Coordinates of C-alpha atoms and ligand atoms in Angstrom, one line a residue:
M1 CA -24.6 14.3 -38.8
S2 CA -25.9 16.4 -36.0
D3 CA -24.9 15.2 -32.5
D4 CA -27.4 17.5 -30.8
S5 CA -29.8 15.1 -29.2
D6 CA -30.9 17.8 -26.8
H7 CA -31.3 16.0 -23.5
G8 CA -31.4 19.4 -21.9
S9 CA -29.3 20.5 -19.0
K10 CA -31.0 18.8 -16.2
K11 CA -29.0 18.4 -13.0
P12 CA -28.6 15.1 -11.1
G13 CA -30.6 14.3 -8.0
S14 CA -29.0 16.5 -5.5
G15 CA -29.7 19.6 -7.5
R16 CA -26.1 20.7 -6.6
P17 CA -24.4 22.1 -9.7
L18 CA -21.9 19.7 -11.1
R19 CA -18.3 20.9 -10.9
S20 CA -17.8 19.9 -14.6
Q21 CA -20.5 22.3 -15.6
A22 CA -18.0 25.1 -14.9
W23 CA -16.4 23.9 -18.1
F24 CA -19.1 22.3 -20.2
G25 CA -22.1 24.2 -19.1
R26 CA -20.9 27.5 -20.6
Q27 CA -22.6 28.8 -23.7
D28 CA -19.8 31.2 -24.7
K29 CA -16.4 31.2 -26.3
M30 CA -14.9 29.0 -23.6
G31 CA -17.8 26.6 -23.6
F32 CA -17.2 26.1 -27.3
Y33 CA -13.5 25.6 -26.6
Y34 CA -14.0 23.0 -23.9
R35 CA -16.7 21.0 -25.7
S36 CA -15.3 21.2 -29.2
F37 CA -11.9 19.6 -28.4
L38 CA -13.6 16.7 -26.7
K39 CA -15.9 16.2 -29.6
N40 CA -12.8 15.1 -31.6
S41 CA -13.4 11.6 -30.1
G42 CA -17.0 11.5 -31.4
Q43 CA -18.8 12.7 -28.3
P44 CA -22.4 13.8 -28.9
Q45 CA -23.7 17.1 -27.5
D46 CA -25.6 15.4 -24.8
R47 CA -22.3 14.3 -23.1
F48 CA -22.1 17.9 -21.9
D49 CA -25.7 18.3 -20.7
G50 CA -25.0 18.1 -16.9
R51 CA -24.3 14.4 -16.5
P52 CA -21.5 13.4 -14.1
V53 CA -18.1 13.4 -15.7
I54 CA -16.1 10.6 -14.3
G55 CA -12.3 10.4 -14.4
I56 CA -10.8 6.9 -14.7
C57 CA -7.5 7.4 -13.1
N58 CA -5.2 4.7 -14.6
T59 CA -1.8 3.5 -13.4
W60 CA -1.3 1.3 -16.4
S61 CA 2.3 1.0 -17.5
E62 CA 4.4 -1.6 -19.2
L63 CA 6.9 -0.7 -16.5
T64 CA 4.4 -1.8 -13.9
P65 CA 3.7 -5.3 -15.0
C66 CA 1.3 -5.9 -12.1
N67 CA -0.9 -3.2 -13.6
G68 CA -0.4 -4.4 -17.2
H69 CA -4.1 -5.3 -17.6
F70 CA -5.4 -1.9 -16.5
R71 CA -6.4 -0.7 -20.0
D72 CA -8.8 -3.6 -20.2
L73 CA -10.0 -3.0 -16.7
A74 CA -10.6 0.7 -17.5
E75 CA -12.9 -0.4 -20.3
H76 CA -15.1 -2.2 -17.9
V77 CA -15.2 0.9 -15.7
R78 CA -16.1 2.9 -18.8
Y79 CA -19.0 0.6 -19.6
G80 CA -20.3 1.0 -16.1
V81 CA -20.1 4.8 -16.2
L82 CA -22.0 4.8 -19.5
D83 CA -24.6 2.3 -18.1
A84 CA -25.3 4.8 -15.4
G85 CA -25.5 7.8 -17.6
G86 CA -22.1 9.3 -16.8
Y87 CA -19.4 10.6 -19.1
P88 CA -16.2 8.6 -18.6
L89 CA -12.8 10.2 -19.3
E90 CA -9.7 8.0 -18.7
F91 CA -6.5 9.7 -17.8
P92 CA -3.0 8.4 -16.9
V93 CA -1.0 9.2 -13.8
S94 CA 2.4 8.2 -12.6
S95 CA 2.7 4.5 -12.2
L96 CA 4.9 3.0 -9.6
G97 CA 6.3 -0.4 -10.5
E98 CA 7.6 -2.0 -7.4
V99 CA 9.9 -4.4 -9.2
T100 CA 12.1 -2.2 -11.4
M101 CA 12.0 1.3 -9.9
R102 CA 15.2 2.5 -8.3
P103 CA 16.2 3.4 -5.7
T104 CA 12.7 2.4 -4.5
A105 CA 9.1 3.0 -5.6
M106 CA 8.4 4.4 -2.2
L107 CA 10.5 7.4 -3.1
F108 CA 7.9 8.3 -5.6
R109 CA 4.7 7.6 -3.7
N110 CA 4.3 11.2 -2.6
L111 CA 5.1 12.5 -6.1
A112 CA 2.5 10.2 -7.6
S113 CA 0.0 11.3 -5.0
M114 CA 0.6 14.9 -6.0
D115 CA 0.1 14.0 -9.7
V116 CA -3.3 12.3 -8.8
E117 CA -4.5 15.2 -6.6
E118 CA -3.6 17.9 -9.1
A119 CA -4.9 16.0 -12.1
I120 CA -8.3 15.6 -10.4
R121 CA -8.3 19.2 -9.4
A122 CA -7.3 20.6 -12.7
H123 CA -9.8 18.8 -14.9
P124 CA -13.6 19.0 -15.4
L125 CA -14.3 16.0 -13.2
D126 CA -17.1 15.3 -10.8
G127 CA -15.9 11.9 -9.5
V128 CA -13.1 9.5 -10.1
V129 CA -12.5 5.8 -10.2
L130 CA -9.0 4.9 -9.0
L131 CA -7.3 1.9 -10.7
M132 CA -4.5 0.6 -8.5
G133 CA -2.6 -2.6 -7.9
C134 CA 1.1 -2.7 -7.5
D135 CA 2.1 -1.8 -4.0
K136 CA 2.6 2.0 -4.0
T137 CA 0.0 2.8 -6.6
T138 CA -2.8 2.1 -4.0
P139 CA -1.6 4.6 -1.3
A140 CA -0.6 7.1 -3.9
L141 CA -4.0 7.2 -5.5
L142 CA -5.9 7.1 -2.2
M143 CA -3.7 10.0 -0.8
G144 CA -4.2 12.1 -3.9
A145 CA -7.9 11.5 -4.1
A146 CA -8.4 12.1 -0.4
S147 CA -6.7 15.4 -0.6
A148 CA -8.8 16.4 -3.6
D149 CA -11.9 15.0 -1.9
L150 CA -14.1 14.5 -4.9
P151 CA -16.3 11.4 -4.9
A152 CA -13.9 8.5 -5.4
I153 CA -14.0 4.7 -5.5
G154 CA -11.0 2.4 -5.5
V155 CA -10.8 -0.6 -7.8
S156 CA -7.8 -2.9 -7.3
G157 CA -6.4 -4.8 -10.2
G158 CA -6.6 -8.1 -8.3
P159 CA -3.9 -10.7 -7.5
Q160 CA -2.3 -13.1 -9.9
L161 CA -3.3 -16.8 -10.1
R162 CA -1.2 -19.1 -7.9
G163 CA 2.3 -19.7 -8.9
V164 CA 2.9 -23.4 -9.7
Y165 CA 6.5 -24.8 -10.1
R166 CA 7.0 -28.5 -10.6
G167 CA 3.8 -29.3 -8.8
Q168 CA 4.6 -27.0 -5.9
I169 CA 2.6 -23.9 -5.1
I170 CA 4.9 -20.9 -5.0
G171 CA 4.1 -17.3 -3.9
S172 CA 5.3 -13.9 -5.1
G173 CA 8.2 -12.6 -3.3
T174 CA 8.1 -15.2 -0.5
N175 CA 9.5 -17.9 -2.7
I176 CA 11.8 -15.5 -4.5
I177 CA 13.4 -14.9 -1.1
S178 CA 13.5 -18.6 -0.2
M179 CA 14.7 -19.8 -3.6
S180 CA 17.4 -17.1 -3.9
E181 CA 18.7 -18.3 -0.5
Q182 CA 18.5 -21.9 -1.8
L183 CA 20.5 -20.9 -4.8
R184 CA 23.1 -19.1 -2.6
A185 CA 23.3 -22.2 -0.4
G186 CA 23.8 -24.4 -3.5
E187 CA 20.5 -26.3 -3.0
I188 CA 19.1 -25.6 -6.5
T189 CA 20.6 -24.9 -9.9
L190 CA 20.5 -21.7 -11.9
A191 CA 18.3 -23.4 -14.5
E192 CA 15.8 -24.4 -11.9
F193 CA 15.9 -20.8 -10.6
H194 CA 15.0 -19.5 -14.1
E195 CA 12.3 -22.0 -14.6
A196 CA 10.7 -20.9 -11.3
E197 CA 10.7 -17.3 -12.5
A198 CA 8.3 -18.1 -15.3
A199 CA 6.2 -20.3 -13.1
M200 CA 5.6 -17.7 -10.5
N201 CA 4.3 -14.9 -12.6
R202 CA 1.9 -16.7 -15.0
S203 CA -1.0 -14.4 -15.2
A204 CA -2.0 -10.7 -15.0
G205 CA -2.3 -9.2 -11.6
S206 CA -0.4 -8.2 -8.5
C207 CA 1.6 -10.3 -6.1
M208 CA -0.6 -13.1 -4.9
T209 CA 0.8 -13.5 -1.4
M210 CA -0.5 -11.4 1.4
G211 CA 2.1 -8.9 0.5
T212 CA 1.8 -5.2 0.3
A213 CA -0.4 -5.1 -2.9
S214 CA -2.9 -7.6 -1.4
T215 CA -2.8 -6.0 2.0
M216 CA -3.5 -2.6 0.5
A217 CA -6.3 -4.0 -1.7
S218 CA -7.7 -5.4 1.6
M219 CA -7.3 -2.0 3.2
V220 CA -9.3 -0.4 0.3
E221 CA -12.2 -2.8 1.1
A222 CA -11.9 -2.5 4.9
L223 CA -11.8 1.3 4.7
G224 CA -15.0 1.2 2.7
I225 CA -13.4 3.1 -0.2
G226 CA -13.8 0.1 -2.5
L227 CA -16.7 -2.3 -3.2
P228 CA -17.1 -5.6 -1.3
E229 CA -14.8 -8.3 -2.6
N230 CA -12.3 -5.8 -3.9
A231 CA -9.4 -7.4 -2.1
A232 CA -9.2 -10.9 -3.5
I233 CA -10.9 -11.5 -6.8
P234 CA -8.0 -12.7 -9.0
A235 CA -7.1 -10.4 -11.9
A236 CA -7.8 -13.2 -14.4
D237 CA -11.3 -13.9 -13.0
A238 CA -14.2 -12.3 -14.9
R239 CA -15.7 -11.1 -11.6
R240 CA -12.8 -8.6 -11.4
N241 CA -14.1 -7.0 -14.6
L242 CA -17.7 -7.1 -13.2
L243 CA -16.5 -5.3 -10.1
A244 CA -14.9 -2.7 -12.2
R245 CA -18.1 -2.3 -14.1
M246 CA -20.2 -2.0 -11.0
A247 CA -17.7 0.6 -9.7
G248 CA -18.3 2.6 -12.9
R249 CA -22.0 2.5 -12.3
R250 CA -21.7 3.3 -8.6
I251 CA -19.4 6.4 -9.0
V252 CA -22.1 8.1 -11.0
E253 CA -24.5 7.7 -8.1
M254 CA -21.9 8.8 -5.6
V255 CA -21.5 12.0 -7.5
K256 CA -25.3 12.6 -7.3
E257 CA -25.2 11.8 -3.5
D258 CA -22.0 13.9 -3.1
L259 CA -20.4 11.0 -1.2
K260 CA -16.8 12.0 -0.8
P261 CA -13.6 10.3 0.6
S262 CA -13.9 12.5 3.7
D263 CA -17.3 10.9 4.4
I264 CA -15.8 7.4 4.1
L265 CA -12.3 7.8 5.5
T266 CA -13.3 8.5 9.1
R267 CA -11.5 7.5 12.3
E268 CA -13.8 4.5 12.5
A269 CA -12.9 3.4 9.0
F270 CA -9.2 3.5 9.9
E271 CA -9.8 1.6 13.1
N272 CA -11.6 -1.1 11.0
A273 CA -8.6 -1.2 8.7
I274 CA -6.1 -1.6 11.5
R275 CA -8.0 -4.5 13.0
T276 CA -8.4 -6.0 9.5
L277 CA -4.6 -5.6 9.0
A278 CA -4.0 -7.7 12.0
A279 CA -6.6 -10.3 11.1
I280 CA -5.1 -10.9 7.6
G281 CA -1.5 -10.8 8.9
G282 CA -1.0 -7.9 6.5
S283 CA 2.2 -6.1 5.4
T284 CA 4.1 -3.7 7.7
N285 CA 4.0 -1.3 4.8
A286 CA 0.3 -0.7 5.5
V287 CA 1.3 1.1 8.6
V288 CA 3.1 3.9 6.8
H289 CA 0.5 4.1 4.1
L290 CA -2.5 4.2 6.5
L291 CA -0.8 6.9 8.5
A292 CA -0.2 8.9 5.4
I293 CA -3.8 8.5 4.0
A294 CA -5.2 9.4 7.4
G295 CA -3.1 12.6 7.4
R296 CA -4.7 13.6 4.1
V297 CA -8.2 13.6 5.6
G298 CA -7.2 15.1 9.0
V299 CA -7.7 11.9 11.0
E300 CA -5.2 11.8 13.9
L301 CA -3.8 8.3 13.6
T302 CA -0.7 7.2 15.5
L303 CA 1.5 4.2 15.8
A304 CA 0.0 3.6 19.2
D305 CA -3.3 3.0 17.5
F306 CA -1.9 0.1 15.6
D307 CA -0.6 -1.6 18.7
R308 CA -3.7 -0.9 20.8
L309 CA -6.2 -2.0 18.1
G310 CA -4.3 -4.9 16.7
R311 CA -3.1 -6.4 20.0
N312 CA -5.9 -8.8 20.7
I313 CA -6.7 -9.6 17.0
H314 CA -5.8 -13.1 15.8
C315 CA -4.4 -13.7 12.3
L316 CA -7.2 -15.6 10.7
V317 CA -5.9 -16.2 7.2
D318 CA -3.3 -18.8 6.5
L319 CA -1.6 -17.1 3.6
M320 CA 2.0 -16.6 2.6
P321 CA 4.3 -15.1 3.7
S322 CA 3.2 -16.2 7.2
G323 CA 1.3 -19.3 6.1
R324 CA 0.5 -21.7 3.2
F325 CA -2.1 -20.4 0.9
L326 CA -2.4 -17.6 -1.7
M327 CA -4.9 -14.9 -2.6
E328 CA -6.7 -17.1 -5.1
D329 CA -7.5 -19.5 -2.3
F330 CA -8.5 -16.6 -0.1
Y331 CA -11.1 -15.5 -2.6
Y332 CA -12.6 -19.0 -3.0
A333 CA -12.7 -19.3 0.8
G334 CA -14.9 -16.2 1.1
G335 CA -12.4 -13.4 0.9
L336 CA -12.2 -10.4 3.0
P337 CA -16.0 -10.2 3.7
A338 CA -15.7 -13.5 5.7
V339 CA -12.9 -11.9 7.8
L340 CA -14.8 -8.7 8.3
R341 CA -17.8 -10.7 9.4
A342 CA -15.7 -12.6 11.9
L343 CA -14.4 -9.3 13.4
G344 CA -17.9 -7.8 13.5
E345 CA -19.4 -10.8 15.3
R346 CA -16.8 -10.2 18.1
G347 CA -17.4 -6.5 18.4
L348 CA -14.2 -5.7 16.6
L349 CA -15.6 -3.7 13.8
H350 CA -17.3 -0.3 13.7
K351 CA -20.3 -1.7 12.0
D352 CA -21.9 1.6 11.0
A353 CA -18.9 2.8 9.0
L354 CA -20.1 3.9 5.7
T355 CA -18.8 2.5 2.5
V356 CA -18.8 3.6 -1.1
N357 CA -21.8 1.5 -2.1
G358 CA -23.9 3.6 0.4
S359 CA -24.3 0.7 2.8
S360 CA -22.5 0.3 6.1
I361 CA -19.6 -2.2 6.2
W362 CA -21.7 -4.5 8.4
E363 CA -24.6 -4.5 5.9
N364 CA -22.0 -5.5 3.3
V365 CA -20.6 -8.5 5.2
A366 CA -23.3 -9.7 7.6
A367 CA -24.2 -12.6 5.3
A368 CA -20.7 -13.4 4.3
Q369 CA -19.7 -17.1 4.5
C370 CA -16.4 -18.9 5.0
W371 CA -16.1 -21.8 2.5
N372 CA -12.8 -23.2 3.6
A373 CA -11.8 -23.0 7.3
E374 CA -8.2 -24.0 6.5
V375 CA -7.7 -20.8 4.6
I376 CA -9.9 -18.5 6.7
T377 CA -9.6 -20.0 10.2
P378 CA -12.3 -19.5 12.9
F379 CA -11.6 -16.8 15.5
D380 CA -11.7 -19.4 18.2
A381 CA -9.1 -21.6 16.5
P382 CA -7.0 -19.0 14.6
F383 CA -4.1 -19.6 12.3
K384 CA -2.0 -17.4 14.7
A385 CA -3.1 -15.9 17.9
E386 CA -2.7 -12.3 18.7
A387 CA -0.6 -11.6 15.7
G388 CA -1.3 -7.9 15.0
I389 CA 1.6 -5.6 14.1
A390 CA 3.5 -4.7 17.3
I391 CA 4.9 -1.2 17.9
L392 CA 8.1 -1.1 19.9
T393 CA 9.6 1.8 21.7
G394 CA 12.7 2.3 23.8
N395 CA 15.9 4.2 23.7
L396 CA 16.7 2.8 20.3
A397 CA 13.4 3.9 18.8
P398 CA 12.0 6.8 20.8
N399 CA 9.3 7.5 18.2
G400 CA 8.6 3.8 17.5
A401 CA 9.5 0.8 15.4
V402 CA 7.4 -1.9 13.9
I403 CA 7.6 -5.7 13.9
K404 CA 5.2 -8.3 12.4
P405 CA 5.1 -11.1 15.0
S406 CA 3.1 -13.4 12.6
A407 CA 6.2 -13.5 10.3
A408 CA 8.8 -13.7 13.1
S409 CA 10.4 -16.7 14.9
P410 CA 8.7 -17.2 18.4
E411 CA 12.1 -18.1 20.0
L412 CA 13.5 -14.7 19.0
M413 CA 10.7 -12.5 20.4
Q414 CA 12.6 -12.0 23.6
H415 CA 16.3 -11.9 22.9
T416 CA 19.5 -10.0 23.8
G417 CA 22.3 -10.1 21.3
R418 CA 25.5 -8.4 20.1
A419 CA 25.1 -5.8 17.4
V420 CA 26.7 -6.3 14.1
V421 CA 26.4 -2.9 12.4
F422 CA 26.2 -1.9 8.8
E423 CA 26.4 1.8 8.0
S424 CA 24.8 1.4 4.5
V425 CA 23.0 -1.2 2.5
E426 CA 26.1 -1.5 0.2
E427 CA 28.3 -2.3 3.2
M428 CA 25.7 -4.8 4.4
H429 CA 25.6 -6.6 1.0
H430 CA 29.4 -6.9 0.9
A431 CA 29.7 -8.0 4.5
V432 CA 27.1 -10.8 4.5
N433 CA 29.1 -12.8 1.9
D434 CA 32.4 -12.2 3.8
E435 CA 33.5 -15.4 5.5
A436 CA 35.5 -13.3 7.9
L437 CA 32.5 -11.4 9.2
D438 CA 32.4 -11.7 13.1
I439 CA 28.8 -12.9 13.5
D440 CA 26.9 -15.8 14.9
A441 CA 23.2 -16.7 15.0
D442 CA 22.7 -15.0 18.3
C443 CA 23.9 -11.6 17.0
I444 CA 21.5 -8.8 16.0
M445 CA 22.1 -7.3 12.5
V446 CA 21.7 -3.5 12.5
L447 CA 21.4 -1.5 9.3
K448 CA 21.5 2.3 9.3
N449 CA 20.7 5.1 6.8
C450 CA 17.9 3.4 4.9
G451 CA 15.0 5.5 6.3
P452 CA 13.0 8.1 4.4
K453 CA 15.8 10.7 4.2
G454 CA 18.7 8.2 4.3
Y455 CA 18.2 6.0 1.3
P456 CA 16.2 8.2 0.3
G457 CA 12.7 6.7 0.1
M458 CA 12.9 4.1 2.9
A459 CA 13.8 1.1 0.8
E460 CA 12.6 -2.5 1.4
V461 CA 15.9 -3.7 2.6
G462 CA 15.1 -4.3 6.3
N463 CA 14.9 -8.1 5.9
M464 CA 18.7 -8.3 5.3
P465 CA 20.0 -11.5 3.7
L466 CA 21.5 -13.7 6.3
P467 CA 25.3 -14.2 6.2
A468 CA 26.2 -16.9 3.7
K469 CA 28.2 -18.9 6.3
L470 CA 25.3 -19.0 8.7
L471 CA 22.9 -20.0 5.9
R472 CA 25.1 -22.9 5.1
A473 CA 25.1 -23.9 8.8
G474 CA 21.3 -24.0 8.6
V475 CA 20.4 -20.7 10.3
R476 CA 17.1 -19.4 8.8
D477 CA 16.3 -16.4 10.9
M478 CA 18.0 -13.8 13.0
I479 CA 17.0 -10.5 14.5
R480 CA 17.5 -7.6 12.1
I481 CA 16.9 -4.0 13.0
S482 CA 16.8 -1.0 10.7
D483 CA 15.1 2.3 9.7
A484 CA 14.1 0.6 6.4
R485 CA 10.9 -1.1 5.4
M486 CA 10.6 -4.7 4.1
S487 CA 8.5 -6.2 1.4
G488 CA 5.1 -7.4 2.5
T489 CA 6.1 -10.8 1.0
A490 CA 9.1 -11.1 3.3
Y491 CA 9.3 -12.8 6.7
G492 CA 11.6 -13.1 9.6
T493 CA 12.2 -11.5 13.0
V494 CA 12.7 -8.0 11.5
V495 CA 12.4 -4.7 13.3
L496 CA 11.6 -2.0 10.9
H497 CA 10.7 1.7 10.5
V498 CA 12.9 2.7 13.5
A499 CA 12.1 6.4 14.1
P500 CA 13.8 8.8 14.1
E501 CA 16.0 7.3 11.4
A502 CA 19.8 7.2 11.6
T503 CA 20.2 9.9 8.9
A504 CA 18.0 12.3 10.9
G505 CA 20.2 11.7 13.9
G506 CA 18.1 9.1 15.7
P507 CA 19.7 6.8 18.3
L508 CA 20.1 4.1 15.6
A509 CA 22.9 6.3 14.2
L510 CA 24.9 5.8 17.5
V511 CA 24.9 2.0 17.6
Q512 CA 28.3 0.4 17.3
N513 CA 29.6 -3.1 16.7
G514 CA 29.5 -5.1 19.9
D515 CA 26.8 -3.1 21.7
L516 CA 24.1 -5.3 23.3
I517 CA 20.5 -4.8 22.2
T518 CA 17.4 -6.4 23.8
L519 CA 14.3 -7.0 21.7
D520 CA 11.3 -7.8 23.9
V521 CA 8.2 -8.0 21.8
P522 CA 5.8 -8.9 24.7
A523 CA 7.0 -5.8 26.5
R524 CA 7.0 -3.8 23.3
S525 CA 10.5 -2.7 24.0
L526 CA 13.7 -2.2 22.0
H527 CA 16.6 -1.2 24.2
L528 CA 20.2 -0.4 23.5
H529 CA 22.4 -1.2 26.5
V530 CA 24.7 1.8 26.3
D531 CA 24.7 4.4 29.1
E532 CA 23.5 7.9 28.5
A533 CA 27.0 9.5 28.9
E534 CA 28.5 7.2 26.2
L535 CA 25.5 7.9 23.9
A536 CA 26.0 11.7 24.5
A537 CA 29.7 11.4 23.5
R538 CA 28.8 9.4 20.4
R539 CA 26.1 11.9 19.5
A540 CA 28.6 14.8 19.8
A541 CA 30.9 13.0 17.4
W542 CA 28.2 12.0 14.9
V543 CA 28.3 13.6 11.5
A544 CA 25.2 13.4 9.3
P545 CA 25.8 11.5 6.0
E546 CA 26.0 13.5 2.8
P547 CA 22.6 13.7 1.0
H548 CA 22.4 11.4 -2.0
A549 CA 21.1 14.2 -4.2
A550 CA 21.5 18.0 -4.2
R551 CA 18.8 18.9 -6.7
G552 CA 15.4 18.1 -8.2
Y553 CA 12.8 15.9 -6.7
Q554 CA 15.1 14.0 -4.4
R555 CA 16.1 17.3 -2.8
L556 CA 12.5 18.2 -2.3
Y557 CA 11.8 14.8 -0.9
V558 CA 14.7 14.8 1.6
N559 CA 13.8 18.4 2.7
H560 CA 10.1 17.7 3.3
V561 CA 9.6 14.0 4.1
L562 CA 8.2 13.2 7.5
Q563 CA 9.5 10.3 9.5
A564 CA 8.0 6.8 9.3
D565 CA 5.9 7.3 12.4
R566 CA 4.1 10.1 10.5
G567 CA 3.6 8.0 7.4
A568 CA 6.6 9.4 5.4
D569 CA 4.3 11.9 3.7
F570 CA 5.5 15.4 2.8
D571 CA 5.0 18.0 5.5
F572 CA 3.2 20.3 3.1
L573 CA 0.8 17.6 1.9
V574 CA -0.8 16.8 5.2
G575 CA -4.5 17.9 5.2
R576 CA -7.2 18.1 2.7
S577 CA -7.7 21.0 0.3
G578 CA -10.6 19.9 -1.8
S579 CA -11.2 20.6 -5.5
P580 CA -12.4 24.1 -6.0
V581 CA -12.7 25.0 -9.7
A582 CA -9.6 26.9 -10.6
R583 CA -9.5 30.2 -12.5
D584 CA -9.7 29.6 -16.3
N585 CA -6.8 30.8 -18.4
H586 CA -8.7 33.0 -20.9
Ligands
FES1 FE1 3.8 -5.4 -8.1 FE2 4.2 -7.1 -6.0 S1 5.6 -6.3 -7.4 S2 2.4 -6.1 -6.7

C-alpha cells in the first residue's frame, strides 16, 4: 500500500521554513534515512510534508508515581497535535520522583534540564509540549525548554483527589508530617499510620496540597507558559485530558506563529508569578525555581524582587499546608483564574503579559468567577494578610534567606533565642531524639551543610523535626534556620536557603551552640549576636567539609552549582542558546 498521499510541501502560515524540514524536507540519501526509519511506525509520506513536528516531552516513570498517568496524558496531547495537522513524536526525559530519589531530587533538577534542552535541540522538532507534575519535573522542563527556546507549552499532570482517612480530609505531605509526629508522640498506632498511607494517595496525580508541585503548576499558569486552568484540574478529572488535547492543538499554532518561551517568559510574567506565589501561599521552593528559570531567558530576577512584589499581597487561598482545603476544592472554587482576576482588579497584575494561547493573561481571566469564598477568599477579607514570602538579610545571611510567614507561628516572627547547632543532618536526626539534648522551646535550631554544595543538592530538611521531649511537652513549633530547603507541604517558623551556605564558607558555618540569634521578620532581619572579631577568629579556624563525592555528576554539580539566591542553577547553564540545527553526521 502506498503511503504517498502527496499533500505537497506547503509551509505553515508564517512562511518561515520549519526546523524539522532540515531533516525531513531533504530529497536525498539523508532524507531517505530520516523518513524511512520513522515510517517503521506506519507514518504516511505526508507526515513529512512540512507540517509542524511536535515533541511530547514526557516525564512518565514508575519511579515517579505522581507522573504515573503521563502515558495516558501524552495520548491526549497526541490527539490534539493530530487534530491540528501536526506530527506528534513522544520522547522520554529524566524523571525526578520527589519521594524516592536520594539524596534529593533537587540534585538532579539541573541534569534533567540539560537532558530536556539537548533532546529538544538534537531532534527534528518545531515545538514541544512539556508534561510535568512531580515537584522538580516542572522547573527542569521549563529550564530546558527556555534554554532551547523553541515554541513550548507546559501541561501539568494535575493534583490527586483529596485524601480521606476515617472521614477526615488529609493532605499530601502536610498530614504525613503531622501524623508522623503523632506516631512519635504515641498518639496513634502503627496500624492507623499504615491505613492513612493508603487513604492519602488514592488517585493519580501530584500532591494535592499547595505544595511544590501545585505551586509550580500554578507558576506555569501565572507565567503564561501553560493554558488557563492548568494549575488545579485534578489528574482524575476528564478536563485534565481535555486541557492536554487543547495544548496539543495549540502548540501547532504556536509553531506557525513562532511564539517562543522567550516571548512569554518576560520580566512582567515573572512579576505576575511572584505576586501569584504570594496570593496562593505557595511553596518556598518556587523561589529557587523561578530564579533559575528566569536565568535561562536572561531576565534579571533577584531575591529582593520576591520581597518587594510579594510584600503587600494577601494569601487568598485557604489551602493546606497553611490552611484547610485541598487542590480539588481550589479547582471547584474557580482555581487560579479567580486568583489572577482578584490580583488584576487591584492593579497587581501585568495585564498585557502574553500567554501561550495568544491572549493576554487578563483576557484569559477577566471573566473568571469565584464559586466558594471560603476556599478563595476575597482580597478585602483574605485568608491571611500580607503573607508573601519574606526575604531576610543580616550578618547570618548576607545574600539572603527565605521564610514563609503564612506557614509560620505569629508569636515567633520576632524572637531572640539560643542557638542549638547541628553540623549535619545525620547529627540532627540523632540529637532530636536524645533526651539529654540541652534545648527548650525558646531555642533556635540551626542546621548546617545542607545547601546546594553541602548536601549536595539542597535537601528538603530545613523543617527539622522537633525534639521528642519537647513534642511530648506539647511544643508544636520552634524557629529553625538552615541552608536547606523544605517541602512545600511543610509548615512552621522555618528560615531556609541561607546564602552563602555553610559549606561555601557562609557565616552560618560559624554559628556555635549558645550563640544568640534574632529573627525579626517585620524588619526582614536575621542577626547573629557575635562580634566581628570573634567571627573573624572562627572564620580563620574554619575548615571546609570534605565533599561527598569526588567523581561523576556530583563532582560536576558541586563545582558548578550557584548559591540559592541565584536559583542553584549551574553557572554554565545561565542564558539561552536557542535551537540551531546541528551539523548532520553523514
Ligand atoms: Fe510528587 Fe509531591 S511527591 S508531587
